[in-house]
PDB file of C-alpha atoms in Angstrom:
ATOM      1  CA  UNK A   1     111.757 217.359 173.835  1.00  0.00           C
ATOM      2  CA  UNK A   2     108.569 215.475 173.130  1.00  0.00           C
ATOM      3  CA  UNK A   3     108.416 211.938 174.381  1.00  0.00           C
ATOM      4  CA  UNK A   4     108.684 209.592 171.395  1.00  0.00           C
ATOM      5  CA  UNK A   5     108.004 206.438 173.350  1.00  0.00           C
ATOM      6  CA  UNK A   6     104.809 204.488 173.721  1.00  0.00           C
ATOM      7  CA  UNK A   7     103.903 202.116 176.500  1.00  0.00           C
ATOM      8  CA  UNK A   8     105.527 198.773 175.877  1.00  0.00           C
ATOM      9  CA  UNK A   9     103.526 195.609 176.163  1.00  0.00           C
ATOM     10  CA  UNK A  10     102.573 192.343 174.597  1.00  0.00           C
ATOM     11  CA  UNK A  11      99.726 192.031 172.109  1.00  0.00           C
ATOM     12  CA  UNK A  12      97.599 189.009 172.878  1.00  0.00           C
ATOM     13  CA  UNK A  13      95.952 187.584 169.791  1.00  0.00           C
ATOM     14  CA  UNK A  14      93.192 186.000 171.827  1.00  0.00           C
ATOM     15  CA  UNK A  15      92.238 189.226 173.562  1.00  0.00           C
ATOM     16  CA  UNK A  16      88.805 190.678 172.767  1.00  0.00           C
ATOM     17  CA  UNK A  17      88.219 194.430 172.972  1.00  0.00           C
ATOM     18  CA  UNK A  18      85.754 195.171 175.727  1.00  0.00           C
ATOM     19  CA  UNK A  19      83.510 197.284 173.530  1.00  0.00           C
ATOM     20  CA  UNK A  20      82.759 194.345 171.215  1.00  0.00           C
ATOM     21  CA  UNK A  21      81.249 192.288 174.031  1.00  0.00           C
ATOM     22  CA  UNK A  22      77.466 192.204 173.898  1.00  0.00           C
ATOM     23  CA  UNK A  23      75.831 193.689 176.996  1.00  0.00           C
ATOM     24  CA  UNK A  24      72.610 192.307 178.417  1.00  0.00           C
ATOM     25  CA  UNK A  25      69.068 193.718 178.506  1.00  0.00           C
ATOM     26  CA  UNK A  26      66.609 192.833 181.314  1.00  0.00           C
ATOM     27  CA  UNK A  27      63.491 194.355 182.816  1.00  0.00           C
ATOM     28  CA  UNK A  28      63.621 194.017 186.568  1.00  0.00           C
ATOM     29  CA  UNK A  29      61.265 195.188 189.334  1.00  0.00           C
ATOM     30  CA  UNK A  30      62.600 197.460 192.033  1.00  0.00           C
ATOM     31  CA  UNK A  31      62.133 196.737 195.730  1.00  0.00           C
ATOM     32  CA  UNK A  32      60.342 200.084 196.118  1.00  0.00           C
ATOM     33  CA  UNK A  33      56.553 199.821 195.560  1.00  0.00           C
ATOM     34  CA  UNK A  34      55.215 201.284 192.333  1.00  0.00           C
ATOM     35  CA  UNK A  35      58.660 201.700 190.793  1.00  0.00           C
ATOM     36  CA  UNK A  36      60.461 199.632 188.234  1.00  0.00           C
ATOM     37  CA  UNK A  37      63.844 199.993 186.671  1.00  0.00           C
ATOM     38  CA  UNK A  38      65.298 198.848 183.397  1.00  0.00           C
ATOM     39  CA  UNK A  39      68.359 196.718 183.044  1.00  0.00           C
ATOM     40  CA  UNK A  40      69.717 194.936 180.008  1.00  0.00           C
ATOM     41  CA  UNK A  41      68.344 191.494 179.032  1.00  0.00           C
ATOM     42  CA  UNK A  42      69.296 189.232 176.142  1.00  0.00           C
ATOM     43  CA  UNK A  43      72.251 189.806 173.863  1.00  0.00           C
ATOM     44  CA  UNK A  44      72.479 193.093 172.023  1.00  0.00           C
ATOM     45  CA  UNK A  45      73.596 192.964 168.365  1.00  0.00           C
ATOM     46  CA  UNK A  46      77.356 193.137 167.917  1.00  0.00           C
ATOM     47  CA  UNK A  47      76.999 195.783 165.177  1.00  0.00           C
ATOM     48  CA  UNK A  48      76.987 199.284 166.627  1.00  0.00           C
ATOM     49  CA  UNK A  49      74.456 200.622 164.136  1.00  0.00           C
ATOM     50  CA  UNK A  50      72.029 197.856 165.118  1.00  0.00           C
ATOM     51  CA  UNK A  51      72.554 198.711 168.777  1.00  0.00           C
ATOM     52  CA  UNK A  52      71.854 202.369 167.965  1.00  0.00           C
ATOM     53  CA  UNK A  53      68.666 201.487 166.067  1.00  0.00           C
ATOM     54  CA  UNK A  54      67.481 199.285 168.939  1.00  0.00           C
ATOM     55  CA  UNK A  55      68.138 202.054 171.467  1.00  0.00           C
ATOM     56  CA  UNK A  56      66.234 204.636 169.391  1.00  0.00           C
ATOM     57  CA  UNK A  57      63.266 202.277 168.996  1.00  0.00           C
ATOM     58  CA  UNK A  58      63.257 201.404 172.700  1.00  0.00           C
ATOM     59  CA  UNK A  59      63.226 205.070 173.667  1.00  0.00           C
ATOM     60  CA  UNK A  60      60.399 205.882 171.229  1.00  0.00           C
ATOM     61  CA  UNK A  61      58.396 202.949 172.638  1.00  0.00           C
ATOM     62  CA  UNK A  62      58.875 204.184 176.210  1.00  0.00           C
ATOM     63  CA  UNK A  63      57.863 207.725 175.232  1.00  0.00           C
ATOM     64  CA  UNK A  64      54.769 206.347 173.478  1.00  0.00           C
ATOM     65  CA  UNK A  65      53.788 204.506 176.674  1.00  0.00           C
ATOM     66  CA  UNK A  66      54.484 207.422 179.025  1.00  0.00           C
ATOM     67  CA  UNK A  67      53.159 210.349 176.962  1.00  0.00           C
ATOM     68  CA  UNK A  68      49.397 209.583 177.114  1.00  0.00           C
ATOM     69  CA  UNK A  69      49.528 209.230 180.893  1.00  0.00           C
ATOM     70  CA  UNK A  70      51.274 212.585 181.273  1.00  0.00           C
ATOM     71  CA  UNK A  71      48.976 214.392 178.815  1.00  0.00           C
ATOM     72  CA  UNK A  72      45.853 213.104 180.596  1.00  0.00           C
ATOM     73  CA  UNK A  73      47.193 213.401 184.127  1.00  0.00           C
ATOM     74  CA  UNK A  74      45.941 215.775 186.824  1.00  0.00           C
ATOM     75  CA  UNK A  75      49.142 217.765 186.399  1.00  0.00           C
ATOM     76  CA  UNK A  76      48.558 218.465 182.696  1.00  0.00           C
ATOM     77  CA  UNK A  77      46.756 221.778 183.359  1.00  0.00           C
ATOM     78  CA  UNK A  78      49.586 223.043 185.597  1.00  0.00           C
ATOM     79  CA  UNK A  79      52.173 222.006 183.009  1.00  0.00           C
ATOM     80  CA  UNK A  80      50.314 223.782 180.212  1.00  0.00           C
ATOM     81  CA  UNK A  81      49.974 226.894 182.379  1.00  0.00           C
ATOM     82  CA  UNK A  82      53.784 226.999 182.448  1.00  0.00           C
ATOM     83  CA  UNK A  83      53.791 227.247 178.666  1.00  0.00           C
ATOM     84  CA  UNK A  84      54.644 223.586 178.030  1.00  0.00           C
ATOM     85  CA  UNK A  85      53.009 222.167 174.917  1.00  0.00           C
ATOM     86  CA  UNK A  86      52.429 218.568 175.909  1.00  0.00           C
ATOM     87  CA  UNK A  87      50.934 217.690 172.523  1.00  0.00           C
ATOM     88  CA  UNK A  88      54.033 218.887 170.637  1.00  0.00           C
ATOM     89  CA  UNK A  89      56.624 216.380 169.463  1.00  0.00           C
ATOM     90  CA  UNK A  90      59.312 218.936 170.345  1.00  0.00           C
ATOM     91  CA  UNK A  91      58.343 218.671 174.025  1.00  0.00           C
ATOM     92  CA  UNK A  92      58.982 214.920 174.025  1.00  0.00           C
ATOM     93  CA  UNK A  93      62.252 215.322 172.157  1.00  0.00           C
ATOM     94  CA  UNK A  94      64.051 216.259 175.392  1.00  0.00           C
ATOM     95  CA  UNK A  95      63.137 213.090 177.338  1.00  0.00           C
ATOM     96  CA  UNK A  96      63.865 211.041 174.219  1.00  0.00           C
ATOM     97  CA  UNK A  97      67.376 212.493 173.994  1.00  0.00           C
ATOM     98  CA  UNK A  98      67.921 211.870 177.705  1.00  0.00           C
ATOM     99  CA  UNK A  99      66.796 208.262 177.347  1.00  0.00           C
ATOM    100  CA  UNK A 100      68.927 207.406 174.305  1.00  0.00           C
ATOM    101  CA  UNK A 101      71.922 209.093 175.922  1.00  0.00           C
ATOM    102  CA  UNK A 102      71.446 207.033 179.087  1.00  0.00           C
ATOM    103  CA  UNK A 103      70.960 203.772 177.157  1.00  0.00           C
ATOM    104  CA  UNK A 104      73.998 204.322 174.917  1.00  0.00           C
ATOM    105  CA  UNK A 105      76.120 205.107 177.953  1.00  0.00           C
ATOM    106  CA  UNK A 106      74.792 202.011 179.720  1.00  0.00           C
ATOM    107  CA  UNK A 107      75.891 199.696 176.890  1.00  0.00           C
ATOM    108  CA  UNK A 108      79.275 201.472 176.577  1.00  0.00           C
ATOM    109  CA  UNK A 109      78.824 202.709 173.037  1.00  0.00           C
ATOM    110  CA  UNK A 110      81.685 204.918 171.761  1.00  0.00           C
ATOM    111  CA  UNK A 111      81.363 208.624 172.531  1.00  0.00           C
ATOM    112  CA  UNK A 112      80.713 209.634 168.921  1.00  0.00           C
ATOM    113  CA  UNK A 113      77.701 207.296 168.801  1.00  0.00           C
ATOM    114  CA  UNK A 114      76.236 209.084 171.812  1.00  0.00           C
ATOM    115  CA  UNK A 115      76.429 212.364 169.911  1.00  0.00           C
ATOM    116  CA  UNK A 116      74.795 210.676 166.914  1.00  0.00           C
ATOM    117  CA  UNK A 117      71.959 209.563 169.194  1.00  0.00           C
ATOM    118  CA  UNK A 118      71.407 213.203 170.166  1.00  0.00           C
ATOM    119  CA  UNK A 119      71.731 214.679 166.676  1.00  0.00           C
ATOM    120  CA  UNK A 120      69.656 212.084 164.823  1.00  0.00           C
ATOM    121  CA  UNK A 121      66.158 212.815 166.241  1.00  0.00           C
ATOM    122  CA  UNK A 122      66.771 216.571 166.044  1.00  0.00           C
ATOM    123  CA  UNK A 123      67.796 216.236 162.392  1.00  0.00           C
ATOM    124  CA  UNK A 124      64.697 214.135 161.627  1.00  0.00           C
ATOM    125  CA  UNK A 125      62.341 216.749 163.080  1.00  0.00           C
ATOM    126  CA  UNK A 126      64.129 219.648 161.392  1.00  0.00           C
ATOM    127  CA  UNK A 127      63.993 217.888 158.011  1.00  0.00           C
ATOM    128  CA  UNK A 128      60.261 217.289 158.486  1.00  0.00           C
ATOM    129  CA  UNK A 129      59.750 221.012 159.082  1.00  0.00           C
ATOM    130  CA  UNK A 130      61.785 222.005 156.006  1.00  0.00           C
ATOM    131  CA  UNK A 131      59.934 219.500 153.787  1.00  0.00           C
ATOM    132  CA  UNK A 132      62.643 219.040 151.167  1.00  0.00           C
ATOM    133  CA  UNK A 133      61.836 217.111 147.956  1.00  0.00           C
ATOM    134  CA  UNK A 134      62.285 213.350 148.213  1.00  0.00           C
ATOM    135  CA  UNK A 135      64.996 213.433 145.541  1.00  0.00           C
ATOM    136  CA  UNK A 136      67.265 215.409 147.894  1.00  0.00           C
ATOM    137  CA  UNK A 137      67.103 212.623 150.479  1.00  0.00           C
ATOM    138  CA  UNK A 138      67.655 209.943 147.837  1.00  0.00           C
ATOM    139  CA  UNK A 139      70.703 211.768 146.476  1.00  0.00           C
ATOM    140  CA  UNK A 140      72.130 212.204 149.959  1.00  0.00           C
ATOM    141  CA  UNK A 141      71.564 208.530 150.718  1.00  0.00           C
ATOM    142  CA  UNK A 142      73.277 207.364 147.517  1.00  0.00           C
ATOM    143  CA  UNK A 143      76.293 209.645 148.058  1.00  0.00           C
ATOM    144  CA  UNK A 144      76.627 208.632 151.710  1.00  0.00           C
ATOM    145  CA  UNK A 145      76.311 204.943 150.825  1.00  0.00           C
ATOM    146  CA  UNK A 146      78.973 205.216 148.137  1.00  0.00           C
ATOM    147  CA  UNK A 147      81.302 207.155 150.431  1.00  0.00           C
ATOM    148  CA  UNK A 148      80.968 205.124 153.620  1.00  0.00           C
ATOM    149  CA  UNK A 149      79.809 201.830 152.047  1.00  0.00           C
ATOM    150  CA  UNK A 150      80.758 199.218 154.694  1.00  0.00           C
ATOM    151  CA  UNK A 151      81.713 201.315 157.715  1.00  0.00           C
ATOM    152  CA  UNK A 152      79.316 199.187 159.780  1.00  0.00           C
ATOM    153  CA  UNK A 153      81.475 196.152 158.919  1.00  0.00           C
ATOM    154  CA  UNK A 154      85.015 197.549 158.701  1.00  0.00           C
ATOM    155  CA  UNK A 155      84.580 200.150 161.497  1.00  0.00           C
ATOM    156  CA  UNK A 156      86.719 202.533 159.426  1.00  0.00           C
ATOM    157  CA  UNK A 157      85.145 205.875 158.402  1.00  0.00           C
ATOM    158  CA  UNK A 158      86.492 208.107 155.648  1.00  0.00           C
ATOM    159  CA  UNK A 159      89.538 210.077 156.855  1.00  0.00           C
ATOM    160  CA  UNK A 160      91.188 212.430 154.317  1.00  0.00           C
ATOM    161  CA  UNK A 161      94.919 212.770 154.889  1.00  0.00           C
ATOM    162  CA  UNK A 162      96.962 215.976 155.207  1.00  0.00           C
ATOM    163  CA  UNK A 163      99.641 217.336 152.813  1.00  0.00           C
ATOM    164  CA  UNK A 164     102.078 217.441 155.728  1.00  0.00           C
ATOM    165  CA  UNK A 165     101.501 213.693 156.128  1.00  0.00           C
ATOM    166  CA  UNK A 166     102.290 213.076 152.453  1.00  0.00           C
ATOM    167  CA  UNK A 167     105.577 214.971 152.743  1.00  0.00           C
ATOM    168  CA  UNK A 168     106.510 213.173 155.956  1.00  0.00           C
ATOM    169  CA  UNK A 169     105.877 209.820 154.293  1.00  0.00           C
ATOM    170  CA  UNK A 170     108.095 210.838 151.382  1.00  0.00           C
ATOM    171  CA  UNK A 171     110.927 211.746 153.745  1.00  0.00           C
ATOM    172  CA  UNK A 172     110.465 208.469 155.616  1.00  0.00           C
ATOM    173  CA  UNK A 173     110.745 206.436 152.399  1.00  0.00           C
ATOM    174  CA  UNK A 174     113.853 208.396 151.404  1.00  0.00           C
ATOM    175  CA  UNK A 175     115.465 207.640 154.751  1.00  0.00           C
ATOM    176  CA  UNK A 176     114.408 204.002 154.665  1.00  0.00           C
ATOM    177  CA  UNK A 177     115.518 203.078 151.152  1.00  0.00           C
ATOM    178  CA  UNK A 178     117.135 206.033 149.400  1.00  0.00           C
ATOM    179  CA  UNK A 179     117.119 205.342 145.646  1.00  0.00           C
ATOM    180  CA  UNK A 180     116.255 201.677 146.127  1.00  0.00           C
ATOM    181  CA  UNK A 181     112.840 200.758 144.781  1.00  0.00           C
ATOM    182  CA  UNK A 182     110.083 199.836 147.196  1.00  0.00           C
ATOM    183  CA  UNK A 183     106.678 198.204 147.072  1.00  0.00           C
ATOM    184  CA  UNK A 184     104.282 200.363 149.077  1.00  0.00           C
ATOM    185  CA  UNK A 185     100.586 199.823 149.784  1.00  0.00           C
ATOM    186  CA  UNK A 186      98.169 202.400 151.188  1.00  0.00           C
ATOM    187  CA  UNK A 187      95.336 200.463 152.852  1.00  0.00           C
ATOM    188  CA  UNK A 188      92.141 202.488 152.992  1.00  0.00           C
ATOM    189  CA  UNK A 189      93.556 204.801 150.329  1.00  0.00           C
ATOM    190  CA  UNK A 190      90.498 207.051 150.116  1.00  0.00           C
ATOM    191  CA  UNK A 191      90.818 209.632 147.337  1.00  0.00           C
ATOM    192  CA  UNK A 192      94.375 208.484 146.617  1.00  0.00           C
ATOM    193  CA  UNK A 193      96.211 211.565 147.894  1.00  0.00           C
ATOM    194  CA  UNK A 194      99.071 209.764 149.656  1.00  0.00           C
ATOM    195  CA  UNK A 195      99.671 207.188 146.913  1.00  0.00           C
ATOM    196  CA  UNK A 196      99.563 209.676 144.041  1.00  0.00           C
ATOM    197  CA  UNK A 197     101.902 212.090 145.816  1.00  0.00           C
ATOM    198  CA  UNK A 198     104.442 209.394 146.686  1.00  0.00           C
ATOM    199  CA  UNK A 199     104.280 207.916 143.200  1.00  0.00           C
ATOM    200  CA  UNK A 200     105.116 211.305 141.727  1.00  0.00           C
ATOM    201  CA  UNK A 201     107.988 211.902 144.148  1.00  0.00           C
ATOM    202  CA  UNK A 202     109.430 208.374 143.871  1.00  0.00           C
ATOM    203  CA  UNK A 203     108.821 207.045 140.338  1.00  0.00           C
ATOM    204  CA  UNK A 204     111.126 204.073 141.008  1.00  0.00           C
ATOM    205  CA  UNK A 205     108.675 202.691 143.575  1.00  0.00           C
ATOM    206  CA  UNK A 206     105.527 200.676 142.984  1.00  0.00           C
ATOM    207  CA  UNK A 207     102.987 202.474 145.147  1.00  0.00           C
ATOM    208  CA  UNK A 208      99.421 201.184 145.145  1.00  0.00           C
ATOM    209  CA  UNK A 209      96.256 201.701 147.142  1.00  0.00           C
ATOM    210  CA  UNK A 210      93.226 199.676 148.125  1.00  0.00           C
ATOM    211  CA  UNK A 211      89.852 201.119 149.117  1.00  0.00           C
ATOM    212  CA  UNK A 212      86.579 199.383 149.972  1.00  0.00           C
ATOM    213  CA  UNK A 213      84.184 202.328 149.476  1.00  0.00           C
ATOM    214  CA  UNK A 214      83.139 202.718 145.804  1.00  0.00           C
ATOM    215  CA  UNK A 215      83.036 206.522 145.561  1.00  0.00           C
ATOM    216  CA  UNK A 216      86.537 207.294 146.948  1.00  0.00           C
ATOM    217  CA  UNK A 217      87.947 204.389 144.930  1.00  0.00           C
ATOM    218  CA  UNK A 218      86.367 205.712 141.716  1.00  0.00           C
ATOM    219  CA  UNK A 219      87.725 209.200 142.358  1.00  0.00           C
ATOM    220  CA  UNK A 220      91.238 207.847 143.005  1.00  0.00           C
ATOM    221  CA  UNK A 221      91.165 205.611 139.921  1.00  0.00           C
ATOM    222  CA  UNK A 222      90.072 208.507 137.699  1.00  0.00           C
ATOM    223  CA  UNK A 223      92.772 210.746 139.183  1.00  0.00           C
ATOM    224  CA  UNK A 224      95.438 208.111 138.515  1.00  0.00           C
ATOM    225  CA  UNK A 225      94.263 207.659 134.913  1.00  0.00           C
ATOM    226  CA  UNK A 226      94.191 211.345 134.022  1.00  0.00           C
ATOM    227  CA  UNK A 227      97.483 212.126 135.799  1.00  0.00           C
ATOM    228  CA  UNK A 228      99.298 209.281 134.041  1.00  0.00           C
ATOM    229  CA  UNK A 229     100.366 207.770 137.363  1.00  0.00           C
ATOM    230  CA  UNK A 230     101.589 204.175 137.603  1.00  0.00           C
ATOM    231  CA  UNK A 231      99.641 203.800 140.840  1.00  0.00           C
ATOM    232  CA  UNK A 232      96.980 201.114 140.800  1.00  0.00           C
ATOM    233  CA  UNK A 233      93.948 201.503 143.038  1.00  0.00           C
ATOM    234  CA  UNK A 234      92.079 198.317 143.853  1.00  0.00           C
ATOM    235  CA  UNK A 235      88.475 198.119 145.015  1.00  0.00           C
ATOM    236  CA  UNK A 236      88.290 195.681 147.885  1.00  0.00           C
ATOM    237  CA  UNK A 237      89.131 194.772 151.468  1.00  0.00           C
ATOM    238  CA  UNK A 238      92.759 195.041 152.563  1.00  0.00           C
ATOM    239  CA  UNK A 239      92.223 191.953 154.716  1.00  0.00           C
ATOM    240  CA  UNK A 240      92.152 189.901 151.501  1.00  0.00           C
ATOM    241  CA  UNK A 241      95.486 191.369 150.325  1.00  0.00           C
ATOM    242  CA  UNK A 242      98.796 189.557 150.811  1.00  0.00           C
ATOM    243  CA  UNK A 243     101.366 191.745 152.602  1.00  0.00           C
ATOM    244  CA  UNK A 244     104.235 189.298 152.100  1.00  0.00           C
ATOM    245  CA  UNK A 245     105.831 191.090 149.127  1.00  0.00           C
ATOM    246  CA  UNK A 246     105.407 194.611 150.490  1.00  0.00           C
ATOM    247  CA  UNK A 247     108.190 196.788 151.884  1.00  0.00           C
ATOM    248  CA  UNK A 248     105.959 199.468 153.433  1.00  0.00           C
ATOM    249  CA  UNK A 249     102.300 199.499 154.434  1.00  0.00           C
ATOM    250  CA  UNK A 250     100.657 202.832 155.225  1.00  0.00           C
ATOM    251  CA  UNK A 251      97.320 203.052 157.040  1.00  0.00           C
ATOM    252  CA  UNK A 252      94.993 205.832 158.120  1.00  0.00           C
ATOM    253  CA  UNK A 253      92.158 203.760 159.529  1.00  0.00           C
ATOM    254  CA  UNK A 254      90.651 203.869 163.034  1.00  0.00           C
ATOM    255  CA  UNK A 255      91.484 202.657 166.555  1.00  0.00           C
ATOM    256  CA  UNK A 256      88.870 199.909 166.256  1.00  0.00           C
ATOM    257  CA  UNK A 257      90.874 197.895 163.717  1.00  0.00           C
ATOM    258  CA  UNK A 258      94.477 198.544 164.697  1.00  0.00           C
ATOM    259  CA  UNK A 259      94.882 195.272 166.619  1.00  0.00           C
ATOM    260  CA  UNK A 260      93.627 193.267 163.618  1.00  0.00           C
ATOM    261  CA  UNK A 261      95.874 195.158 161.206  1.00  0.00           C
ATOM    262  CA  UNK A 262      98.877 194.616 163.466  1.00  0.00           C
ATOM    263  CA  UNK A 263      98.265 190.866 163.605  1.00  0.00           C
ATOM    264  CA  UNK A 264      98.161 190.734 159.802  1.00  0.00           C
ATOM    265  CA  UNK A 265     101.316 192.857 159.536  1.00  0.00           C
ATOM    266  CA  UNK A 266     103.231 190.644 161.980  1.00  0.00           C
ATOM    267  CA  UNK A 267     102.138 187.407 160.339  1.00  0.00           C
ATOM    268  CA  UNK A 268     102.778 188.405 156.714  1.00  0.00           C
ATOM    269  CA  UNK A 269     105.349 191.192 156.339  1.00  0.00           C
ATOM    270  CA  UNK A 270     109.065 190.442 156.052  1.00  0.00           C
ATOM    271  CA  UNK A 271     111.748 191.482 158.559  1.00  0.00           C
ATOM    272  CA  UNK A 272     113.053 194.950 157.745  1.00  0.00           C
ATOM    273  CA  UNK A 273     109.745 196.180 156.345  1.00  0.00           C
ATOM    274  CA  UNK A 274     107.772 199.101 157.779  1.00  0.00           C
ATOM    275  CA  UNK A 275     104.218 199.575 158.961  1.00  0.00           C
ATOM    276  CA  UNK A 276     103.168 203.226 159.299  1.00  0.00           C
ATOM    277  CA  UNK A 277      99.904 204.321 160.928  1.00  0.00           C
ATOM    278  CA  UNK A 278      98.658 207.880 160.784  1.00  0.00           C
ATOM    279  CA  UNK A 279      97.167 209.196 164.048  1.00  0.00           C
ATOM    280  CA  UNK A 280      96.219 205.817 165.558  1.00  0.00           C
ATOM    281  CA  UNK A 281      98.932 203.769 167.321  1.00  0.00           C
ATOM    282  CA  UNK A 282      98.794 200.034 167.883  1.00  0.00           C
ATOM    283  CA  UNK A 283      97.659 199.495 171.470  1.00  0.00           C
ATOM    284  CA  UNK A 284     100.285 198.089 173.839  1.00  0.00           C
ATOM    285  CA  UNK A 285     102.981 198.011 171.140  1.00  0.00           C
ATOM    286  CA  UNK A 286     105.973 200.346 171.205  1.00  0.00           C
ATOM    287  CA  UNK A 287     106.464 202.330 168.016  1.00  0.00           C
ATOM    288  CA  UNK A 288     110.002 202.355 166.630  1.00  0.00           C
ATOM    289  CA  UNK A 289     109.580 205.998 165.836  1.00  0.00           C
ATOM    290  CA  UNK A 290     106.940 208.723 166.052  1.00  0.00           C
ATOM    291  CA  UNK A 291     106.939 211.523 163.483  1.00  0.00           C
ATOM    292  CA  UNK A 292     105.057 214.780 163.948  1.00  0.00           C
ATOM    293  CA  UNK A 293     104.627 216.199 160.400  1.00  0.00           C
ATOM    294  CA  UNK A 294     103.200 219.545 161.568  1.00  0.00           C
ATOM    295  CA  UNK A 295     101.415 221.043 164.590  1.00  0.00           C
ATOM    296  CA  UNK A 296      97.997 220.597 162.951  1.00  0.00           C
ATOM    297  CA  UNK A 297      98.381 217.149 161.408  1.00  0.00           C
ATOM    298  CA  UNK A 298      98.265 213.735 163.123  1.00  0.00           C
ATOM    299  CA  UNK A 299     101.380 211.888 164.183  1.00  0.00           C
ATOM    300  CA  UNK A 300     102.855 209.032 162.187  1.00  0.00           C
ATOM    301  CA  UNK A 301     103.572 205.875 164.182  1.00  0.00           C
ATOM    302  CA  UNK A 302     106.348 203.883 162.524  1.00  0.00           C
ATOM    303  CA  UNK A 303     106.809 200.193 163.325  1.00  0.00           C
ATOM    304  CA  UNK A 304     109.880 198.332 162.064  1.00  0.00           C
ATOM    305  CA  UNK A 305     109.370 194.623 161.590  1.00  0.00           C
TER     306      UNK A 305
END
């Protein structure tokens, strides 16, 4: 039997996740002659993408300072004799990647940001070699902006849900209310898969979705219109939505926002209502039930208010 129990605990509303604290940047001299070491001084930006941009710029600046000395050093001939092309940008890509990896680790950036730090400079150089038309980059930028819109603010990327998750949610609603009508909201509804499926299976319910990114919202709204569904998809931030009249709230968001969502759920939803999170549990809160829709789909964490 799989363990269906999470660690129990108390959620403190005044607690601040460690990764949102701003580290420090300083430049400090070492005790060893001729050597210096970098530490962090001044407050880093709280936004992760600003931290990433600062780290990339800092690494490029360091490479720009170090490279001329290496190229003109007495060891340059020996290095070139080994086949190293000191004048090539590809040669300096390796120390750049090492530097940004070290800096991102130092400031405790999430693991996926460290991989982005590695992939970003490689992608830039590869794209320069391919020399694609400018319109390709503009199109990619517009599509990415419309799809991920305010990820830097909400900390919630686009996560498409799984059909097994839709079916598990349908079974959960059947068990919770039977033929009784429910008001259900899918926060971060994406392309509308969950809401449209549930609305079709349970026509007596009012099942809506809210999405902050324009492109997924537009796709879901068009799908609802052409399918004749009663589901309404709103464009906006779920944090501005009142949960008081809802019976069930479904979320497939990210670990970064679960504490905030849980505080809103506890302060606004009525006793007897349900909060269901796909894949990401609420930290230090025991789920009433954990559902595993299929071996390849994420678990559903069910919280009874």
